[in-house]
């Protein structure tokens, strides 16, 4: 697994990655052990849109301690869609 972190400026000494392309997203609620199911759901969602997913990313909106305090563990899933094939 690769961990990506949301930042609002360059972080010295770290490799910076910028995601671009077409994405679909969905918010899930639950613990980390559900990620496998959510991943499959995102692949299906991409196919229903008429395209396949190249990658699926998960963004945890809070740390485990905060999720426990709030009573919710929201996770945003992003599926990067393969480029659209344009027919001439």
PDB file of N, CA and C in Angstrom:
ATOM      1  N   UNK A   1       0.840  -1.178   0.000  1.00  0.00           N
ATOM      2  CA  UNK A   1       0.000   0.000   0.000  1.00  0.00           C
ATOM      3  C   UNK A   1       0.883   1.238   0.000  1.00  0.00           C
ATOM      4  N   UNK A   2       0.365   2.253  -0.586  1.00  0.00           N
ATOM      5  CA  UNK A   2       1.058   3.541  -0.620  1.00  0.00           C
ATOM      6  C   UNK A   2       0.190   4.534   0.145  1.00  0.00           C
ATOM      7  N   UNK A   3       0.808   5.321   0.992  1.00  0.00           N
ATOM      8  CA  UNK A   3       0.070   6.316   1.766  1.00  0.00           C
ATOM      9  C   UNK A   3       0.301   7.692   1.172  1.00  0.00           C
ATOM     10  N   UNK A   4      -0.791   8.383   0.861  1.00  0.00           N
ATOM     11  CA  UNK A   4      -0.745   9.752   0.377  1.00  0.00           C
ATOM     12  C   UNK A   4      -1.421  10.624   1.430  1.00  0.00           C
ATOM     13  N   UNK A   5      -0.893  11.822   1.628  1.00  0.00           N
ATOM     14  CA  UNK A   5      -1.448  12.736   2.627  1.00  0.00           C
ATOM     15  C   UNK A   5      -1.823  14.045   1.965  1.00  0.00           C
ATOM     16  N   UNK A   6      -2.970  14.578   2.341  1.00  0.00           N
ATOM     17  CA  UNK A   6      -3.424  15.862   1.840  1.00  0.00           C
ATOM     18  C   UNK A   6      -2.637  16.971   2.525  1.00  0.00           C
ATOM     19  N   UNK A   7      -1.993  17.819   1.730  1.00  0.00           N
ATOM     20  CA  UNK A   7      -1.259  18.961   2.261  1.00  0.00           C
ATOM     21  C   UNK A   7      -1.617  20.189   1.439  1.00  0.00           C
ATOM     22  N   UNK A   8      -1.414  21.355   2.015  1.00  0.00           N
ATOM     23  CA  UNK A   8      -1.750  22.575   1.282  1.00  0.00           C
ATOM     24  C   UNK A   8      -0.522  23.344   0.807  1.00  0.00           C
ATOM     25  N   UNK A   9       0.678  22.771   1.015  1.00  0.00           N
ATOM     26  CA  UNK A   9       1.892  23.388   0.499  1.00  0.00           C
ATOM     27  C   UNK A   9       2.973  22.322   0.375  1.00  0.00           C
ATOM     28  N   UNK A  10       4.051  22.644  -0.300  1.00  0.00           N
ATOM     29  CA  UNK A  10       5.157  21.714  -0.475  1.00  0.00           C
ATOM     30  C   UNK A  10       5.724  21.301   0.873  1.00  0.00           C
ATOM     31  N   UNK A  11       6.106  20.041   0.999  1.00  0.00           N
ATOM     32  CA  UNK A  11       6.718  19.529   2.221  1.00  0.00           C
ATOM     33  C   UNK A  11       8.188  19.238   1.904  1.00  0.00           C
ATOM     34  N   UNK A  12       9.103  20.008   2.487  1.00  0.00           N
ATOM     35  CA  UNK A  12      10.533  19.819   2.192  1.00  0.00           C
ATOM     36  C   UNK A  12      10.990  18.387   2.460  1.00  0.00           C
ATOM     37  N   UNK A  13      11.751  17.839   1.516  1.00  0.00           N
ATOM     38  CA  UNK A  13      12.310  16.511   1.667  1.00  0.00           C
ATOM     39  C   UNK A  13      11.368  15.368   1.335  1.00  0.00           C
ATOM     40  N   UNK A  14      10.151  15.685   0.893  1.00  0.00           N
ATOM     41  CA  UNK A  14       9.184  14.640   0.559  1.00  0.00           C
ATOM     42  C   UNK A  14       8.834  14.689  -0.924  1.00  0.00           C
ATOM     43  N   UNK A  15       8.577  13.524  -1.495  1.00  0.00           N
ATOM     44  CA  UNK A  15       8.126  13.442  -2.883  1.00  0.00           C
ATOM     45  C   UNK A  15       6.679  13.924  -2.927  1.00  0.00           C
ATOM     46  N   UNK A  16       6.421  14.924  -3.738  1.00  0.00           N
ATOM     47  CA  UNK A  16       5.078  15.483  -3.839  1.00  0.00           C
ATOM     48  C   UNK A  16       4.373  14.844  -5.042  1.00  0.00           C
ATOM     49  N   UNK A  17       3.129  14.436  -4.840  1.00  0.00           N
ATOM     50  CA  UNK A  17       2.328  13.802  -5.882  1.00  0.00           C
ATOM     51  C   UNK A  17       1.057  14.613  -6.058  1.00  0.00           C
ATOM     52  N   UNK A  18       0.699  14.856  -7.287  1.00  0.00           N
ATOM     53  CA  UNK A  18      -0.538  15.571  -7.588  1.00  0.00           C
ATOM     54  C   UNK A  18      -1.411  14.647  -8.428  1.00  0.00           C
ATOM     55  N   UNK A  19      -2.601  14.346  -7.946  1.00  0.00           N
ATOM     56  CA  UNK A  19      -3.513  13.476  -8.679  1.00  0.00           C
ATOM     57  C   UNK A  19      -4.310  14.311  -9.670  1.00  0.00           C
ATOM     58  N   UNK A  20      -4.430  13.806 -10.889  1.00  0.00           N
ATOM     59  CA  UNK A  20      -5.241  14.504 -11.885  1.00  0.00           C
ATOM     60  C   UNK A  20      -5.944  13.469 -12.752  1.00  0.00           C
ATOM     61  N   UNK A  21      -6.955  13.898 -13.451  1.00  0.00           N
ATOM     62  CA  UNK A  21      -7.721  13.003 -14.307  1.00  0.00           C
ATOM     63  C   UNK A  21      -9.193  13.089 -13.971  1.00  0.00           C
ATOM     64  N   UNK A  22      -9.939  12.116 -14.450  1.00  0.00           N
ATOM     65  CA  UNK A  22     -11.368  12.023 -14.165  1.00  0.00           C
ATOM     66  C   UNK A  22     -11.570  11.015 -13.043  1.00  0.00           C
ATOM     67  N   UNK A  23     -12.364  11.391 -12.055  1.00  0.00           N
ATOM     68  CA  UNK A  23     -12.610  10.543 -10.897  1.00  0.00           C
ATOM     69  C   UNK A  23     -14.103  10.460 -10.614  1.00  0.00           C
ATOM     70  N   UNK A  24     -14.498   9.378  -9.974  1.00  0.00           N
ATOM     71  CA  UNK A  24     -15.816   9.298  -9.351  1.00  0.00           C
ATOM     72  C   UNK A  24     -15.548   9.077  -7.866  1.00  0.00           C
ATOM     73  N   UNK A  25     -16.456   9.492  -7.038  1.00  0.00           N
ATOM     74  CA  UNK A  25     -16.220   9.352  -5.596  1.00  0.00           C
ATOM     75  C   UNK A  25     -17.494   8.930  -4.882  1.00  0.00           C
ATOM     76  N   UNK A  26     -17.278   8.393  -3.701  1.00  0.00           N
ATOM     77  CA  UNK A  26     -18.397   7.980  -2.850  1.00  0.00           C
ATOM     78  C   UNK A  26     -17.912   8.009  -1.411  1.00  0.00           C
ATOM     79  N   UNK A  27     -18.793   8.382  -0.502  1.00  0.00           N
ATOM     80  CA  UNK A  27     -18.461   8.415   0.923  1.00  0.00           C
ATOM     81  C   UNK A  27     -18.976   7.136   1.580  1.00  0.00           C
ATOM     82  N   UNK A  28     -18.106   6.511   2.357  1.00  0.00           N
ATOM     83  CA  UNK A  28     -18.457   5.319   3.122  1.00  0.00           C
ATOM     84  C   UNK A  28     -18.316   5.637   4.603  1.00  0.00           C
ATOM     85  N   UNK A  29     -18.918   4.797   5.428  1.00  0.00           N
ATOM     86  CA  UNK A  29     -18.786   4.957   6.868  1.00  0.00           C
ATOM     87  C   UNK A  29     -18.489   3.583   7.452  1.00  0.00           C
ATOM     88  N   UNK A  30     -17.406   3.498   8.219  1.00  0.00           N
ATOM     89  CA  UNK A  30     -17.073   2.227   8.830  1.00  0.00           C
ATOM     90  C   UNK A  30     -15.584   2.078   9.070  1.00  0.00           C
ATOM     91  N   UNK A  31     -15.198   0.889   9.484  1.00  0.00           N
ATOM     92  CA  UNK A  31     -13.811   0.634   9.854  1.00  0.00           C
ATOM     93  C   UNK A  31     -12.975   0.138   8.672  1.00  0.00           C
ATOM     94  N   UNK A  32     -11.678   0.123   8.896  1.00  0.00           N
ATOM     95  CA  UNK A  32     -10.708  -0.235   7.867  1.00  0.00           C
ATOM     96  C   UNK A  32     -10.961  -1.625   7.271  1.00  0.00           C
ATOM     97  N   UNK A  33     -11.510  -2.543   8.052  1.00  0.00           N
ATOM     98  CA  UNK A  33     -11.702  -3.900   7.542  1.00  0.00           C
ATOM     99  C   UNK A  33     -12.751  -3.993   6.440  1.00  0.00           C
ATOM    100  N   UNK A  34     -13.456  -2.911   6.150  1.00  0.00           N
ATOM    101  CA  UNK A  34     -14.449  -2.889   5.075  1.00  0.00           C
ATOM    102  C   UNK A  34     -13.871  -2.406   3.744  1.00  0.00           C
ATOM    103  N   UNK A  35     -12.600  -1.999   3.735  1.00  0.00           N
ATOM    104  CA  UNK A  35     -11.999  -1.419   2.528  1.00  0.00           C
ATOM    105  C   UNK A  35     -12.076  -2.370   1.337  1.00  0.00           C
ATOM    106  N   UNK A  36     -11.884  -3.654   1.558  1.00  0.00           N
ATOM    107  CA  UNK A  36     -11.936  -4.612   0.445  1.00  0.00           C
ATOM    108  C   UNK A  36     -13.301  -4.553  -0.242  1.00  0.00           C
ATOM    109  N   UNK A  37     -14.374  -4.505   0.539  1.00  0.00           N
ATOM    110  CA  UNK A  37     -15.723  -4.413  -0.030  1.00  0.00           C
ATOM    111  C   UNK A  37     -15.922  -3.090  -0.751  1.00  0.00           C
ATOM    112  N   UNK A  38     -15.454  -2.005  -0.140  1.00  0.00           N
ATOM    113  CA  UNK A  38     -15.601  -0.683  -0.758  1.00  0.00           C
ATOM    114  C   UNK A  38     -14.833  -0.609  -2.069  1.00  0.00           C
ATOM    115  N   UNK A  39     -13.662  -1.232  -2.107  1.00  0.00           N
ATOM    116  CA  UNK A  39     -12.858  -1.245  -3.333  1.00  0.00           C
ATOM    117  C   UNK A  39     -13.656  -1.901  -4.460  1.00  0.00           C
ATOM    118  N   UNK A  40     -14.244  -3.054  -4.179  1.00  0.00           N
ATOM    119  CA  UNK A  40     -15.059  -3.729  -5.180  1.00  0.00           C
ATOM    120  C   UNK A  40     -16.243  -2.893  -5.619  1.00  0.00           C
ATOM    121  N   UNK A  41     -16.850  -2.212  -4.675  1.00  0.00           N
ATOM    122  CA  UNK A  41     -17.994  -1.346  -4.992  1.00  0.00           C
ATOM    123  C   UNK A  41     -17.570  -0.188  -5.899  1.00  0.00           C
ATOM    124  N   UNK A  42     -16.383   0.344  -5.668  1.00  0.00           N
ATOM    125  CA  UNK A  42     -15.891   1.443  -6.513  1.00  0.00           C
ATOM    126  C   UNK A  42     -15.585   0.949  -7.930  1.00  0.00           C
ATOM    127  N   UNK A  43     -15.062  -0.260  -8.063  1.00  0.00           N
ATOM    128  CA  UNK A  43     -14.810  -0.817  -9.397  1.00  0.00           C
ATOM    129  C   UNK A  43     -16.123  -0.980 -10.154  1.00  0.00           C
ATOM    130  N   UNK A  44     -17.158  -1.469  -9.462  1.00  0.00           N
ATOM    131  CA  UNK A  44     -18.484  -1.609 -10.079  1.00  0.00           C
ATOM    132  C   UNK A  44     -19.069  -0.258 -10.451  1.00  0.00           C
ATOM    133  N   UNK A  45     -18.915   0.725  -9.584  1.00  0.00           N
ATOM    134  CA  UNK A  45     -19.431   2.065  -9.844  1.00  0.00           C
ATOM    135  C   UNK A  45     -18.777   2.666 -11.090  1.00  0.00           C
ATOM    136  N   UNK A  46     -17.472   2.451 -11.226  1.00  0.00           N
ATOM    137  CA  UNK A  46     -16.755   2.943 -12.408  1.00  0.00           C
ATOM    138  C   UNK A  46     -17.302   2.290 -13.670  1.00  0.00           C
ATOM    139  N   UNK A  47     -17.493   0.980 -13.626  1.00  0.00           N
ATOM    140  CA  UNK A  47     -18.004   0.278 -14.807  1.00  0.00           C
ATOM    141  C   UNK A  47     -19.413   0.729 -15.160  1.00  0.00           C
ATOM    142  N   UNK A  48     -20.232   1.013 -14.149  1.00  0.00           N
ATOM    143  CA  UNK A  48     -21.592   1.507 -14.416  1.00  0.00           C
ATOM    144  C   UNK A  48     -21.557   2.870 -15.096  1.00  0.00           C
ATOM    145  N   UNK A  49     -20.465   3.613 -14.891  1.00  0.00           N
ATOM    146  CA  UNK A  49     -20.329   4.923 -15.539  1.00  0.00           C
ATOM    147  C   UNK A  49     -19.877   4.782 -16.991  1.00  0.00           C
ATOM    148  N   UNK A  50     -19.561   3.531 -17.393  1.00  0.00           N
ATOM    149  CA  UNK A  50     -19.131   3.291 -18.767  1.00  0.00           C
ATOM    150  C   UNK A  50     -17.623   3.268 -18.938  1.00  0.00           C
ATOM    151  N   UNK A  51     -16.883   3.350 -17.840  1.00  0.00           N
ATOM    152  CA  UNK A  51     -15.422   3.327 -17.893  1.00  0.00           C
ATOM    153  C   UNK A  51     -14.893   2.417 -16.798  1.00  0.00           C
ATOM    154  N   UNK A  52     -13.642   2.043 -16.909  1.00  0.00           N
ATOM    155  CA  UNK A  52     -13.011   1.219 -15.882  1.00  0.00           C
ATOM    156  C   UNK A  52     -12.168   2.085 -14.969  1.00  0.00           C
ATOM    157  N   UNK A  53     -11.955   1.599 -13.769  1.00  0.00           N
ATOM    158  CA  UNK A  53     -11.123   2.316 -12.799  1.00  0.00           C
ATOM    159  C   UNK A  53      -9.663   1.902 -12.989  1.00  0.00           C
ATOM    160  N   UNK A  54      -8.775   2.896 -13.071  1.00  0.00           N
ATOM    161  CA  UNK A  54      -7.333   2.627 -13.116  1.00  0.00           C
ATOM    162  C   UNK A  54      -6.812   2.358 -11.718  1.00  0.00           C
ATOM    163  N   UNK A  55      -7.246   3.159 -10.771  1.00  0.00           N
ATOM    164  CA  UNK A  55      -6.818   3.070  -9.378  1.00  0.00           C
ATOM    165  C   UNK A  55      -7.968   3.485  -8.485  1.00  0.00           C
ATOM    166  N   UNK A  56      -7.911   3.040  -7.250  1.00  0.00           N
ATOM    167  CA  UNK A  56      -8.890   3.467  -6.250  1.00  0.00           C
ATOM    168  C   UNK A  56      -8.108   3.962  -5.042  1.00  0.00           C
ATOM    169  N   UNK A  57      -8.480   5.137  -4.566  1.00  0.00           N
ATOM    170  CA  UNK A  57      -7.834   5.760  -3.410  1.00  0.00           C
ATOM    171  C   UNK A  57      -8.874   5.939  -2.309  1.00  0.00           C
ATOM    172  N   UNK A  58      -8.417   5.877  -1.054  1.00  0.00           N
ATOM    173  CA  UNK A  58      -9.304   6.096   0.086  1.00  0.00           C
ATOM    174  C   UNK A  58      -8.741   7.214   0.938  1.00  0.00           C
ATOM    175  N   UNK A  59      -9.600   8.159   1.299  1.00  0.00           N
ATOM    176  CA  UNK A  59      -9.220   9.303   2.119  1.00  0.00           C
ATOM    177  C   UNK A  59      -9.969   9.222   3.440  1.00  0.00           C
ATOM    178  N   UNK A  60      -9.224   9.061   4.516  1.00  0.00           N
ATOM    179  CA  UNK A  60      -9.826   9.015   5.846  1.00  0.00           C
ATOM    180  C   UNK A  60      -9.987  10.450   6.340  1.00  0.00           C
ATOM    181  N   UNK A  61     -11.211  10.814   6.671  1.00  0.00           N
ATOM    182  CA  UNK A  61     -11.500  12.204   7.036  1.00  0.00           C
ATOM    183  C   UNK A  61     -11.062  12.556   8.449  1.00  0.00           C
ATOM    184  N   UNK A  62     -10.751  11.545   9.257  1.00  0.00           N
ATOM    185  CA  UNK A  62     -10.281  11.816  10.614  1.00  0.00           C
ATOM    186  C   UNK A  62      -9.405  10.660  11.087  1.00  0.00           C
ATOM    187  N   UNK A  63      -8.606  10.926  12.100  1.00  0.00           N
ATOM    188  CA  UNK A  63      -7.760   9.878  12.675  1.00  0.00           C
ATOM    189  C   UNK A  63      -8.642   8.934  13.504  1.00  0.00           C
ATOM    190  N   UNK A  64      -8.150   7.737  13.822  1.00  0.00           N
ATOM    191  CA  UNK A  64      -8.976   6.798  14.600  1.00  0.00           C
ATOM    192  C   UNK A  64      -9.472   7.362  15.939  1.00  0.00           C
ATOM    193  N   UNK A  65      -8.637   8.121  16.617  1.00  0.00           N
ATOM    194  CA  UNK A  65      -9.047   8.697  17.916  1.00  0.00           C
ATOM    195  C   UNK A  65     -10.193   9.694  17.717  1.00  0.00           C
ATOM    196  N   UNK A  66     -10.082  10.535  16.695  1.00  0.00           N
ATOM    197  CA  UNK A  66     -11.148  11.513  16.425  1.00  0.00           C
ATOM    198  C   UNK A  66     -12.427  10.815  15.980  1.00  0.00           C
ATOM    199  N   UNK A  67     -12.298   9.793  15.143  1.00  0.00           N
ATOM    200  CA  UNK A  67     -13.470   9.046  14.686  1.00  0.00           C
ATOM    201  C   UNK A  67     -14.220   8.453  15.879  1.00  0.00           C
ATOM    202  N   UNK A  68     -13.467   7.950  16.845  1.00  0.00           N
ATOM    203  CA  UNK A  68     -14.096   7.390  18.048  1.00  0.00           C
ATOM    204  C   UNK A  68     -14.815   8.495  18.831  1.00  0.00           C
ATOM    205  N   UNK A  69     -14.190   9.652  18.954  1.00  0.00           N
ATOM    206  CA  UNK A  69     -14.798  10.767  19.678  1.00  0.00           C
ATOM    207  C   UNK A  69     -16.063  11.269  18.975  1.00  0.00           C
ATOM    208  N   UNK A  70     -16.024  11.329  17.629  1.00  0.00           N
ATOM    209  CA  UNK A  70     -17.181  11.812  16.859  1.00  0.00           C
ATOM    210  C   UNK A  70     -18.259  10.744  16.709  1.00  0.00           C
ATOM    211  N   UNK A  71     -17.863   9.478  16.856  1.00  0.00           N
ATOM    212  CA  UNK A  71     -18.820   8.395  16.692  1.00  0.00           C
ATOM    213  C   UNK A  71     -19.004   7.957  15.257  1.00  0.00           C
ATOM    214  N   UNK A  72     -18.185   8.494  14.347  1.00  0.00           N
ATOM    215  CA  UNK A  72     -18.267   8.151  12.923  1.00  0.00           C
ATOM    216  C   UNK A  72     -16.863   8.056  12.344  1.00  0.00           C
ATOM    217  N   UNK A  73     -16.722   7.168  11.377  1.00  0.00           N
ATOM    218  CA  UNK A  73     -15.456   7.062  10.655  1.00  0.00           C
ATOM    219  C   UNK A  73     -15.772   7.154   9.170  1.00  0.00           C
ATOM    220  N   UNK A  74     -15.791   8.382   8.665  1.00  0.00           N
ATOM    221  CA  UNK A  74     -16.111   8.589   7.258  1.00  0.00           C
ATOM    222  C   UNK A  74     -14.867   8.408   6.403  1.00  0.00           C
ATOM    223  N   UNK A  75     -15.052   7.726   5.270  1.00  0.00           N
ATOM    224  CA  UNK A  75     -13.969   7.469   4.329  1.00  0.00           C
ATOM    225  C   UNK A  75     -14.475   7.861   2.946  1.00  0.00           C
ATOM    226  N   UNK A  76     -13.708   8.690   2.242  1.00  0.00           N
ATOM    227  CA  UNK A  76     -14.067   9.086   0.892  1.00  0.00           C
ATOM    228  C   UNK A  76     -13.242   8.240  -0.069  1.00  0.00           C
ATOM    229  N   UNK A  77     -13.924   7.547  -0.971  1.00  0.00           N
ATOM    230  CA  UNK A  77     -13.245   6.733  -1.975  1.00  0.00           C
ATOM    231  C   UNK A  77     -13.247   7.483  -3.297  1.00  0.00           C
ATOM    232  N   UNK A  78     -12.114   7.441  -3.987  1.00  0.00           N
ATOM    233  CA  UNK A  78     -11.968   8.056  -5.301  1.00  0.00           C
ATOM    234  C   UNK A  78     -11.496   6.979  -6.266  1.00  0.00           C
ATOM    235  N   UNK A  79     -12.210   6.782  -7.355  1.00  0.00           N
ATOM    236  CA  UNK A  79     -11.767   5.859  -8.396  1.00  0.00           C
ATOM    237  C   UNK A  79     -11.316   6.706  -9.583  1.00  0.00           C
ATOM    238  N   UNK A  80     -10.048   6.561  -9.947  1.00  0.00           N
ATOM    239  CA  UNK A  80      -9.545   7.264 -11.128  1.00  0.00           C
ATOM    240  C   UNK A  80      -9.981   6.476 -12.347  1.00  0.00           C
ATOM    241  N   UNK A  81     -10.679   7.150 -13.245  1.00  0.00           N
ATOM    242  CA  UNK A  81     -11.222   6.489 -14.421  1.00  0.00           C
ATOM    243  C   UNK A  81     -10.207   6.453 -15.556  1.00  0.00           C
ATOM    244  N   UNK A  82     -10.217   5.346 -16.301  1.00  0.00           N
ATOM    245  CA  UNK A  82      -9.369   5.264 -17.489  1.00  0.00           C
ATOM    246  C   UNK A  82      -9.769   6.374 -18.441  1.00  0.00           C
ATOM    247  N   UNK A  83      -8.828   6.852 -19.257  1.00  0.00           N
ATOM    248  CA  UNK A  83      -9.170   7.909 -20.212  1.00  0.00           C
ATOM    249  C   UNK A  83     -10.315   7.488 -21.119  1.00  0.00           C
ATOM    250  N   UNK A  84     -11.133   8.450 -21.433  1.00  0.00           N
ATOM    251  CA  UNK A  84     -12.269   8.212 -22.322  1.00  0.00           C
ATOM    252  C   UNK A  84     -11.754   7.968 -23.725  1.00  0.00           C
ATOM    253  N   UNK A  85     -12.300   6.950 -24.375  1.00  0.00           N
ATOM    254  CA  UNK A  85     -11.913   6.658 -25.754  1.00  0.00           C
ATOM    255  C   UNK A  85     -12.811   7.483 -26.650  1.00  0.00           C
ATOM    256  N   UNK A  86     -12.159   8.338 -27.453  1.00  0.00           N
ATOM    257  CA  UNK A  86     -12.928   9.197 -28.356  1.00  0.00           C
ATOM    258  C   UNK A  86     -12.878   8.606 -29.765  1.00  0.00           C
ATOM    259  N   UNK A  87     -14.046   8.419 -30.323  1.00  0.00           N
ATOM    260  CA  UNK A  87     -14.146   7.855 -31.664  1.00  0.00           C
ATOM    261  C   UNK A  87     -14.236   9.002 -32.655  1.00  0.00           C
ATOM    262  N   UNK A  88     -13.371   8.937 -33.665  1.00  0.00           N
ATOM    263  CA  UNK A  88     -13.322  10.021 -34.657  1.00  0.00           C
ATOM    264  C   UNK A  88     -14.452   9.906 -35.651  1.00  0.00           C
TER     265      UNK A  88
END
